[in-house]
Amino acid sequence: MKTYQVVGIGNAIVDVFSTADDSFLDLMGIEKGIMQLVERERGEMLYAAMKDRRQAPGGSVANTLAGIGALGLSTAFIGRVHDDALGRFYAQSMAAEGTDFVNPPVKGGDLPTSRSMIFVSPDGERSMNTYLGISSELGPDDVSESVAGRAEILFLEGYLYDKPGGKQAFERAARLTRAAGGKAGIALSDPFCVERHRADFRRLVKELDFVIGNEHEWSSLYQTDLSAALERAAQDAGTVVCTRSGHDVVLVRGDEQVVVPVRRVVPVDATGAGDQFAAGFIYGLATGASLDVAGRMGCVAAAEVIGHFGARPEADVMALFRAEGLA
């Protein structure tokens, strides 16, 4: 018996949003359009510099789970927050949105709940500055067999490999899920993360059931152009998904290759586009959809989220699927 249709494991991060133009980013030394890890002092400085702050429970995998849960599947999240105001907000918000936050907030210790200061530019690009806090202490003891071992699908984020404990938690969760007959997959997270852990990620591509990455991440993984990288990936992985900002999505499974066109829209906020693509795709995977339909579901979910601020869906994505003949 499976308790959950989809379980995610990743960094539990409170997203804090503010708008900012390019001159502000330059002034603050923020590199536009990427995720940077920051130390506590810089994180506090950037937080203080934010105007009209809004906060929401975030983290890449948690955003994906929120999208999947909104589509009606049972979900759970393995993460770590401190028993402080942000940590309690995070756990309560996840539960209110329908995803079980299976580990209670941690009492004691010096590290606060993780937070990401996200500056959204007028062109919709988001520049993320993440202080990991207590998420950096996520470890194998946080992974319960009763959760990971009872998941139909496990979804993991590559960022976990930045800490030894996260790597051990990641591998324990994947092992438990697959040993019980479930499927496990990973998001490559970003090109810099791939560079840091290239050997491990190449191994994981061969071991896991599906891998989601964008064109820059796949090229970085195999240190070659995209076409050659996808050819290599197709030989290694069960299911390969390659997103390309504003361009067709490529999905490969064995000898099957599918190209899904995307509908170009002007982004309000690109935050969460990859996370919600993953939500739509994994929903399709979990419900037995074809590779083409799962890819199209991912594109619909991604298009919805970039049309507003925030990394989680606001519209009824299932209704959008029906309008496209996908459900």
Short mmCIF file of C-alpha atoms in Angstrom, two decimals:
data_model
loop_
_atom_site.label_atom_id
_atom_site.label_comp_id
_atom_site.label_asym_id
_atom_site.label_seq_id
_atom_site.Cartn_x
_atom_site.Cartn_y
_atom_site.Cartn_z
CA MET A 1 0.00 0.00 0.00
CA LYS A 2 1.31 3.44 -0.93
CA THR A 3 0.51 6.31 1.44
CA TYR A 4 1.45 9.08 -0.98
CA GLN A 5 1.33 9.44 -4.74
CA VAL A 6 4.21 11.92 -4.72
CA VAL A 7 6.79 12.64 -2.02
CA GLY A 8 9.40 15.36 -2.35
CA ILE A 9 12.61 15.94 -0.47
CA GLY A 10 14.41 19.25 -0.56
CA ASN A 11 15.23 22.52 1.11
CA ALA A 12 12.33 24.05 3.05
CA ILE A 13 12.77 27.73 2.25
CA VAL A 14 10.51 30.71 2.89
CA ASP A 15 10.45 32.79 -0.30
CA VAL A 16 10.49 36.54 0.25
CA PHE A 17 9.61 38.56 -2.87
CA SER A 18 10.31 42.13 -3.86
CA THR A 19 10.50 43.99 -7.17
CA ALA A 20 13.84 45.47 -8.28
CA ASP A 21 15.25 47.03 -11.42
CA ASP A 22 18.66 46.28 -12.96
CA SER A 23 20.31 49.31 -11.37
CA PHE A 24 19.31 48.06 -7.92
CA LEU A 25 20.71 44.60 -8.69
CA ASP A 26 24.00 46.16 -9.83
CA LEU A 27 24.16 48.35 -6.74
CA MET A 28 23.65 45.36 -4.45
CA GLY A 29 26.03 43.09 -6.36
CA ILE A 30 23.26 40.65 -7.26
CA GLU A 31 23.79 38.53 -10.37
CA LYS A 32 20.59 38.66 -12.39
CA GLY A 33 18.58 35.56 -13.16
CA ILE A 34 20.36 32.95 -11.06
CA MET A 35 20.25 31.47 -7.56
CA GLN A 36 23.12 32.42 -5.28
CA LEU A 37 23.78 31.03 -1.82
CA VAL A 38 24.51 33.77 0.71
CA GLU A 39 25.78 33.80 4.28
CA ARG A 40 23.62 34.91 7.18
CA GLU A 41 24.99 38.49 7.36
CA ARG A 42 24.42 39.18 3.65
CA GLY A 43 21.02 37.53 3.81
CA GLU A 44 19.96 39.88 6.62
CA MET A 45 21.29 42.89 4.68
CA LEU A 46 19.37 41.96 1.52
CA TYR A 47 16.22 41.24 3.51
CA ALA A 48 16.41 44.73 5.04
CA ALA A 49 16.84 46.26 1.56
CA MET A 50 13.64 44.71 0.20
CA LYS A 51 10.63 46.95 -0.36
CA ASP A 52 7.00 45.75 -0.09
CA ARG A 53 8.07 42.25 0.94
CA ARG A 54 5.71 39.31 0.47
CA GLN A 55 6.45 35.83 1.77
CA ALA A 56 5.36 32.33 0.84
CA PRO A 57 6.51 28.79 1.58
CA GLY A 58 9.02 27.88 -1.12
CA GLY A 59 11.94 25.79 -2.17
CA SER A 60 12.01 24.15 -5.58
CA VAL A 61 10.57 20.74 -4.69
CA ALA A 62 8.04 22.21 -2.27
CA ASN A 63 6.73 24.47 -5.05
CA THR A 64 6.37 21.43 -7.30
CA LEU A 65 4.48 19.53 -4.60
CA ALA A 66 2.10 22.46 -4.15
CA GLY A 67 1.30 22.30 -7.86
CA ILE A 68 0.80 18.54 -7.79
CA GLY A 69 -1.36 18.74 -4.67
CA ALA A 70 -3.54 21.41 -6.31
CA LEU A 71 -4.17 18.88 -9.09
CA GLY A 72 -5.59 16.43 -6.56
CA LEU A 73 -2.79 13.97 -5.81
CA SER A 74 -1.71 13.05 -2.27
CA THR A 75 1.65 14.62 -1.45
CA ALA A 76 4.19 14.86 1.37
CA PHE A 77 7.35 16.90 1.86
CA ILE A 78 10.50 15.86 3.70
CA GLY A 79 12.24 19.02 4.88
CA ARG A 80 13.68 20.76 7.92
CA VAL A 81 12.59 24.05 9.54
CA HIS A 82 13.38 25.67 12.88
CA ASP A 83 10.71 26.18 15.54
CA ASP A 84 10.63 29.91 14.91
CA ALA A 85 8.01 32.20 13.36
CA LEU A 86 9.09 31.48 9.77
CA GLY A 87 9.37 27.75 10.42
CA ARG A 88 5.90 27.50 11.91
CA PHE A 89 4.54 29.63 9.06
CA TYR A 90 6.17 27.24 6.57
CA ALA A 91 4.86 24.01 8.15
CA GLN A 92 1.35 25.40 8.63
CA SER A 93 1.20 26.81 5.10
CA MET A 94 2.26 23.53 3.51
CA ALA A 95 -0.38 21.64 5.50
CA ALA A 96 -3.04 24.21 4.63
CA GLU A 97 -2.25 23.71 0.94
CA GLY A 98 -2.72 19.95 1.26
CA THR A 99 0.86 18.68 1.49
CA ASP A 100 1.87 16.79 4.64
CA PHE A 101 4.95 18.40 6.20
CA VAL A 102 6.12 15.22 7.85
CA ASN A 103 8.95 16.50 10.10
CA PRO A 104 7.92 18.82 12.97
CA PRO A 105 9.79 22.13 13.40
CA VAL A 106 13.08 21.60 15.25
CA LYS A 107 13.39 23.11 18.72
CA GLY A 108 16.75 24.46 19.90
CA GLY A 109 19.90 25.08 17.91
CA ASP A 110 21.28 28.28 16.44
CA LEU A 111 20.28 28.04 12.77
CA PRO A 112 17.00 29.75 11.80
CA THR A 113 14.54 28.67 9.14
CA SER A 114 15.92 29.06 5.63
CA ARG A 115 14.83 31.97 3.46
CA SER A 116 15.39 33.17 -0.10
CA MET A 117 15.32 36.85 -1.01
CA ILE A 118 13.90 36.95 -4.55
CA PHE A 119 14.20 40.15 -6.54
CA VAL A 120 11.85 40.22 -9.53
CA SER A 121 12.90 42.45 -12.46
CA PRO A 122 10.46 44.26 -14.78
CA ASP A 123 11.17 41.63 -17.48
CA GLY A 124 10.05 38.84 -15.12
CA GLU A 125 13.54 37.48 -14.38
CA ARG A 126 14.09 36.48 -10.79
CA SER A 127 17.37 36.79 -8.92
CA MET A 128 17.43 34.51 -5.90
CA ASN A 129 19.68 34.98 -2.88
CA THR A 130 19.27 32.03 -0.56
CA TYR A 131 20.39 31.63 3.02
CA LEU A 132 20.05 27.94 3.77
CA GLY A 133 19.92 28.12 7.55
CA ILE A 134 18.61 24.94 9.13
CA SER A 135 17.96 23.30 5.74
CA SER A 136 21.71 22.77 5.54
CA GLU A 137 21.33 20.26 8.39
CA LEU A 138 18.86 18.01 6.55
CA GLY A 139 20.17 14.47 6.89
CA PRO A 140 19.27 10.78 6.60
CA ASP A 141 17.61 10.76 10.02
CA ASP A 142 14.99 13.12 8.60
CA VAL A 143 13.94 10.49 6.05
CA SER A 144 11.34 8.10 7.42
CA GLU A 145 10.85 4.72 5.79
CA SER A 146 7.12 5.08 6.41
CA VAL A 147 7.15 8.12 4.10
CA ALA A 148 9.81 7.51 1.44
CA GLY A 149 9.14 3.78 1.38
CA ARG A 150 5.43 4.36 0.70
CA ALA A 151 5.71 6.80 -2.18
CA GLU A 152 4.62 6.00 -5.70
CA ILE A 153 6.94 8.73 -6.99
CA LEU A 154 9.81 10.48 -5.19
CA PHE A 155 11.08 13.83 -6.48
CA LEU A 156 14.40 15.28 -5.37
CA GLU A 157 16.34 18.47 -5.98
CA GLY A 158 20.00 18.56 -6.95
CA TYR A 159 20.71 21.36 -4.47
CA LEU A 160 20.69 18.76 -1.69
CA TYR A 161 24.08 17.56 -2.89
CA ASP A 162 25.66 20.80 -1.66
CA LYS A 163 25.80 19.35 1.87
CA PRO A 164 26.98 15.82 2.89
CA GLY A 165 23.90 15.28 5.06
CA GLY A 166 21.60 16.32 2.24
CA LYS A 167 23.32 13.91 -0.12
CA GLN A 168 22.85 11.07 2.37
CA ALA A 169 19.19 11.99 2.90
CA PHE A 170 18.66 12.14 -0.85
CA GLU A 171 20.20 8.72 -1.48
CA ARG A 172 18.42 7.08 1.46
CA ALA A 173 15.05 8.40 0.24
CA ALA A 174 15.65 7.24 -3.34
CA ARG A 175 16.79 3.81 -2.16
CA LEU A 176 13.71 3.33 0.06
CA THR A 177 11.28 4.41 -2.66
CA ARG A 178 12.76 2.28 -5.41
CA ALA A 179 13.19 -0.78 -3.16
CA ALA A 180 9.43 -0.64 -2.50
CA GLY A 181 8.61 -0.48 -6.21
CA GLY A 182 8.23 3.29 -6.56
CA LYS A 183 9.91 5.62 -9.03
CA ALA A 184 12.45 8.31 -8.17
CA GLY A 185 13.57 11.31 -10.18
CA ILE A 186 15.65 14.44 -9.85
CA ALA A 187 15.70 18.05 -11.02
CA LEU A 188 19.25 19.09 -11.91
CA SER A 189 18.56 22.49 -10.22
CA ASP A 190 21.02 24.81 -12.00
CA PRO A 191 24.21 24.69 -14.16
CA PHE A 192 26.43 25.70 -11.25
CA CYS A 193 24.99 22.91 -9.11
CA VAL A 194 25.71 20.50 -11.97
CA GLU A 195 29.31 21.72 -12.17
CA ARG A 196 29.80 21.15 -8.46
CA HIS A 197 28.46 17.59 -8.55
CA ARG A 198 28.96 16.42 -12.14
CA ALA A 199 30.25 12.92 -11.33
CA ASP A 200 27.44 12.22 -8.83
CA PHE A 201 24.77 13.56 -11.19
CA ARG A 202 26.01 11.47 -14.11
CA ARG A 203 25.70 8.43 -11.86
CA LEU A 204 22.21 9.46 -10.76
CA VAL A 205 21.04 9.89 -14.35
CA LYS A 206 21.81 6.20 -14.84
CA GLU A 207 20.23 5.08 -11.56
CA LEU A 208 17.00 7.09 -11.35
CA ASP A 209 13.78 6.74 -13.34
CA PHE A 210 13.50 10.30 -14.68
CA VAL A 211 15.65 13.44 -14.80
CA ILE A 212 14.44 16.99 -15.50
CA GLY A 213 16.85 19.72 -16.57
CA ASN A 214 17.08 22.75 -18.81
CA GLU A 215 19.34 23.08 -21.82
CA HIS A 216 22.16 24.72 -19.86
CA GLU A 217 22.10 22.03 -17.17
CA TRP A 218 22.21 19.16 -19.68
CA SER A 219 25.05 20.79 -21.61
CA SER A 220 26.96 21.34 -18.37
CA LEU A 221 26.38 17.76 -17.23
CA TYR A 222 28.00 16.24 -20.32
CA GLN A 223 30.27 19.21 -21.14
CA THR A 224 29.12 19.36 -24.74
CA ASP A 225 26.47 20.97 -26.95
CA LEU A 226 22.80 20.27 -26.26
CA SER A 227 22.22 17.82 -29.10
CA ALA A 228 25.15 15.62 -28.08
CA ALA A 229 24.24 15.95 -24.39
CA LEU A 230 20.69 14.71 -24.97
CA GLU A 231 21.98 11.84 -27.06
CA ARG A 232 24.23 10.82 -24.17
CA ALA A 233 21.42 11.29 -21.66
CA ALA A 234 19.03 9.14 -23.70
CA GLN A 235 21.52 6.29 -23.47
CA ASP A 236 21.89 6.73 -19.72
CA ALA A 237 18.50 7.63 -18.29
CA GLY A 238 15.02 6.13 -18.06
CA THR A 239 13.18 9.31 -19.04
CA VAL A 240 14.96 12.54 -20.01
CA VAL A 241 13.22 15.93 -19.95
CA CYS A 242 14.86 19.04 -21.37
CA THR A 243 13.19 22.44 -21.05
CA ARG A 244 14.37 25.44 -23.09
CA SER A 245 13.15 28.86 -22.05
CA GLY A 246 10.59 30.00 -24.61
CA HIS A 247 11.34 27.08 -26.94
CA ASP A 248 10.16 23.51 -27.52
CA VAL A 249 10.51 20.97 -24.70
CA VAL A 250 12.26 17.71 -25.60
CA LEU A 251 11.35 14.44 -23.85
CA VAL A 252 13.12 11.15 -24.48
CA ARG A 253 12.36 7.65 -23.20
CA GLY A 254 14.34 4.87 -24.84
CA ASP A 255 13.70 5.06 -28.58
CA GLU A 256 10.75 7.45 -28.10
CA GLN A 257 11.38 11.16 -28.54
CA VAL A 258 8.71 13.83 -28.20
CA VAL A 259 8.99 17.53 -28.94
CA VAL A 260 6.36 19.67 -27.22
CA PRO A 261 5.87 23.23 -28.52
CA VAL A 262 5.44 26.00 -26.00
CA ARG A 263 3.14 28.97 -26.24
CA ARG A 264 5.23 32.09 -25.78
CA VAL A 265 3.85 34.48 -23.17
CA VAL A 266 5.28 37.66 -21.68
CA PRO A 267 6.37 36.70 -18.16
CA VAL A 268 5.25 38.71 -15.15
CA ASP A 269 7.50 36.67 -12.87
CA ALA A 270 9.54 33.67 -14.02
CA THR A 271 9.85 32.36 -10.46
CA GLY A 272 8.68 28.78 -10.30
CA ALA A 273 8.41 28.14 -14.05
CA GLY A 274 10.65 25.09 -13.83
CA ASP A 275 9.03 23.95 -10.59
CA GLN A 276 5.53 24.05 -12.08
CA PHE A 277 6.66 22.43 -15.31
CA ALA A 278 7.85 19.58 -13.09
CA ALA A 279 4.47 19.55 -11.31
CA GLY A 280 2.56 19.14 -14.56
CA PHE A 281 4.97 16.56 -15.92
CA ILE A 282 5.01 14.48 -12.72
CA TYR A 283 1.21 14.64 -12.52
CA GLY A 284 1.13 13.16 -16.00
CA LEU A 285 3.66 10.52 -15.02
CA ALA A 286 1.69 9.61 -11.88
CA THR A 287 -1.60 9.28 -13.77
CA GLY A 288 -0.24 7.17 -16.63
CA ALA A 289 -0.29 9.86 -19.31
CA SER A 290 1.77 9.49 -22.47
CA LEU A 291 5.12 11.25 -22.69
CA ASP A 292 3.60 13.84 -25.03
CA VAL A 293 0.65 14.59 -22.75
CA ALA A 294 2.86 14.75 -19.63
CA GLY A 295 5.13 17.22 -21.39
CA ARG A 296 2.20 19.35 -22.52
CA MET A 297 0.82 19.34 -18.98
CA GLY A 298 4.16 20.65 -17.79
CA CYS A 299 4.08 23.47 -20.34
CA VAL A 300 0.54 24.50 -19.37
CA ALA A 301 1.44 24.59 -15.67
CA ALA A 302 4.61 26.59 -16.34
CA ALA A 303 2.76 29.12 -18.52
CA GLU A 304 0.19 29.68 -15.77
CA VAL A 305 2.73 30.45 -13.05
CA ILE A 306 4.80 32.97 -15.02
CA GLY A 307 1.65 35.02 -15.60
CA HIS A 308 1.62 36.28 -11.99
CA PHE A 309 3.89 36.92 -9.05
CA GLY A 310 4.85 33.91 -6.96
CA ALA A 311 6.03 30.37 -7.58
CA ARG A 312 2.75 28.52 -7.07
CA PRO A 313 -0.39 28.27 -9.22
CA GLU A 314 -3.26 30.68 -8.73
CA ALA A 315 -5.59 29.47 -11.50
CA ASP A 316 -7.31 26.08 -11.67
CA VAL A 317 -4.61 24.22 -13.61
CA MET A 318 -6.83 21.16 -14.04
CA ALA A 319 -9.36 23.37 -15.83
CA LEU A 320 -6.52 24.57 -18.07
CA PHE A 321 -5.64 20.92 -18.82
CA ARG A 322 -9.25 20.25 -19.78
CA ALA A 323 -9.33 23.29 -22.03
CA GLU A 324 -6.30 21.89 -23.86
CA GLY A 325 -7.85 18.41 -24.14
CA LEU A 326 -5.32 16.91 -21.75
CA ALA A 327 -7.71 15.70 -19.07
#
